[in-house]
Amino acid sequence: AELLEVVEMGQRAAELRSQAFIRELQTEISDLRNRCSTLTQLTQSQDHVSFFKSYPAYSSLPETKSWAEVALTPDPTAGAVLRNVTQMVEEVQEALKRLSTI
């Protein structure tokens, strides 16, 4: 029961982290889409003075998170649980073999 609780807590923590990453990505995507829309409107504008006044603000790339550094690593408790369950299954199988010979 405790082991299951630990695994569930690890899973919930991983889900919360991944949801936070998803929200960050959605925000970045939304910002980039808005910027793209604004740039499209500026390039199609006949008001060249307005374009050149606004251009410096949009000529550089916006700050975004370096997603290459983000890694969703598996929960380390999952590996430990799998090893323990595998070991217990092997022990039960050995015990059953010994009992079947009696």
GROMACS .gro file of C-alpha atoms in nm:
model
  102
    1ALA     CA    1   0.000   0.000   0.000
    2GLU     CA    2   0.283   0.240   0.086
    3LEU     CA    3   0.466   0.152  -0.233
    4LEU     CA    4   0.158   0.223  -0.441
    5GLU     CA    5   0.114   0.556  -0.263
    6VAL     CA    6   0.475   0.654  -0.337
    7VAL     CA    7   0.437   0.562  -0.703
    8GLU     CA    8   0.110   0.756  -0.731
    9MET     CA    9   0.271   1.062  -0.570
   10GLY     CA   10   0.559   1.043  -0.818
   11GLN     CA   11   0.316   1.011  -1.106
   12ARG     CA   12   0.114   1.312  -0.987
   13ALA     CA   13   0.432   1.520  -0.956
   14ALA     CA   14   0.538   1.422  -1.309
   15GLU     CA   15   0.192   1.509  -1.442
   16LEU     CA   16   0.203   1.852  -1.275
   17ARG     CA   17   0.548   1.922  -1.423
   18SER     CA   18   0.437   1.820  -1.770
   19GLN     CA   19   0.119   2.032  -1.742
   20ALA     CA   20   0.332   2.334  -1.646
   21PHE     CA   21   0.555   2.273  -1.951
   22ILE     CA   22   0.247   2.248  -2.173
   23ARG     CA   23   0.111   2.579  -2.039
   24GLU     CA   24   0.448   2.747  -2.101
   25LEU     CA   25   0.462   2.612  -2.456
   26GLN     CA   26   0.104   2.721  -2.525
   27THR     CA   27   0.186   3.072  -2.403
   28GLU     CA   28   0.495   3.091  -2.624
   29ILE     CA   29   0.300   2.965  -2.925
   30SER     CA   30   0.023   3.217  -2.863
   31ASP     CA   31   0.274   3.502  -2.832
   32LEU     CA   32   0.448   3.397  -3.153
   33ARG     CA   33   0.117   3.375  -3.340
   34ASN     CA   34   0.020   3.723  -3.221
   35ARG     CA   35   0.358   3.856  -3.328
   36CYS     CA   36   0.325   3.689  -3.668
   37SER     CA   37  -0.020   3.839  -3.715
   38THR     CA   38   0.107   4.186  -3.623
   39LEU     CA   39   0.402   4.154  -3.861
   40THR     CA   40   0.171   4.042  -4.139
   41GLN     CA   41  -0.052   4.344  -4.082
   42LEU     CA   42   0.249   4.576  -4.078
   43THR     CA   43   0.388   4.439  -4.404
   44GLN     CA   44   0.052   4.478  -4.575
   45SER     CA   45   0.003   4.832  -4.447
   46GLN     CA   46   0.014   5.122  -4.689
   47ASP     CA   47   0.130   5.348  -4.407
   48HIS     CA   48   0.506   5.318  -4.449
   49VAL     CA   49   0.583   5.565  -4.171
   50SER     CA   50   0.388   5.352  -3.924
   51PHE     CA   51   0.568   5.043  -4.051
   52PHE     CA   52   0.914   5.191  -3.997
   53LYS     CA   53   0.818   5.322  -3.653
   54SER     CA   54   0.692   4.980  -3.545
   55TYR     CA   55   0.956   4.768  -3.719
   56PRO     CA   56   1.236   4.801  -3.459
   57ALA     CA   57   1.014   4.648  -3.193
   58TYR     CA   58   0.946   4.345  -3.413
   59SER     CA   59   1.276   4.305  -3.594
   60SER     CA   60   1.442   4.103  -3.317
   61LEU     CA   61   1.336   3.759  -3.205
   62PRO     CA   62   1.134   3.739  -2.884
   63GLU     CA   63   1.276   3.569  -2.579
   64THR     CA   64   1.176   3.207  -2.556
   65LYS     CA   65   1.270   2.928  -2.324
   66SER     CA   66   1.544   2.691  -2.434
   67TRP     CA   67   1.338   2.374  -2.452
   68ALA     CA   68   1.646   2.167  -2.538
   69GLU     CA   69   1.735   2.179  -2.168
   70VAL     CA   70   1.398   2.039  -2.060
   71ALA     CA   71   1.383   1.666  -2.004
   72LEU     CA   72   1.091   1.466  -1.881
   73THR     CA   73   1.268   1.188  -1.699
   74PRO     CA   74   1.080   0.882  -1.586
   75ASP     CA   75   1.000   0.855  -1.219
   76PRO     CA   76   1.291   0.672  -1.051
   77THR     CA   77   1.052   0.493  -0.817
   78ALA     CA   78   0.889   0.321  -1.115
   79GLY     CA   79   1.214   0.138  -1.191
   80ALA     CA   80   1.255   0.035  -0.829
   81VAL     CA   81   0.898  -0.090  -0.815
   82LEU     CA   82   0.946  -0.291  -1.133
   83ARG     CA   83   1.265  -0.452  -0.999
   84ASN     CA   84   1.098  -0.539  -0.667
   85VAL     CA   85   0.789  -0.685  -0.833
   86THR     CA   86   1.006  -0.886  -1.075
   87GLN     CA   87   1.210  -1.020  -0.785
   88MET     CA   88   0.895  -1.113  -0.591
   89VAL     CA   89   0.749  -1.291  -0.895
   90GLU     CA   90   1.071  -1.490  -0.936
   91GLU     CA   91   1.067  -1.586  -0.567
   92VAL     CA   92   0.703  -1.697  -0.588
   93GLN     CA   93   0.779  -1.902  -0.900
   94GLU     CA   94   1.072  -2.071  -0.722
   95ALA     CA   95   0.851  -2.144  -0.421
   96LEU     CA   96   0.584  -2.293  -0.648
   97LYS     CA   97   0.846  -2.516  -0.815
   98ARG     CA   98   0.963  -2.640  -0.475
   99LEU     CA   99   0.605  -2.706  -0.365
  100SER     CA  100   0.523  -2.895  -0.685
  101THR     CA  101   0.811  -3.137  -0.618
  102ILE     CA  102   0.672  -3.229  -0.275
   0.00000   0.00000   0.00000
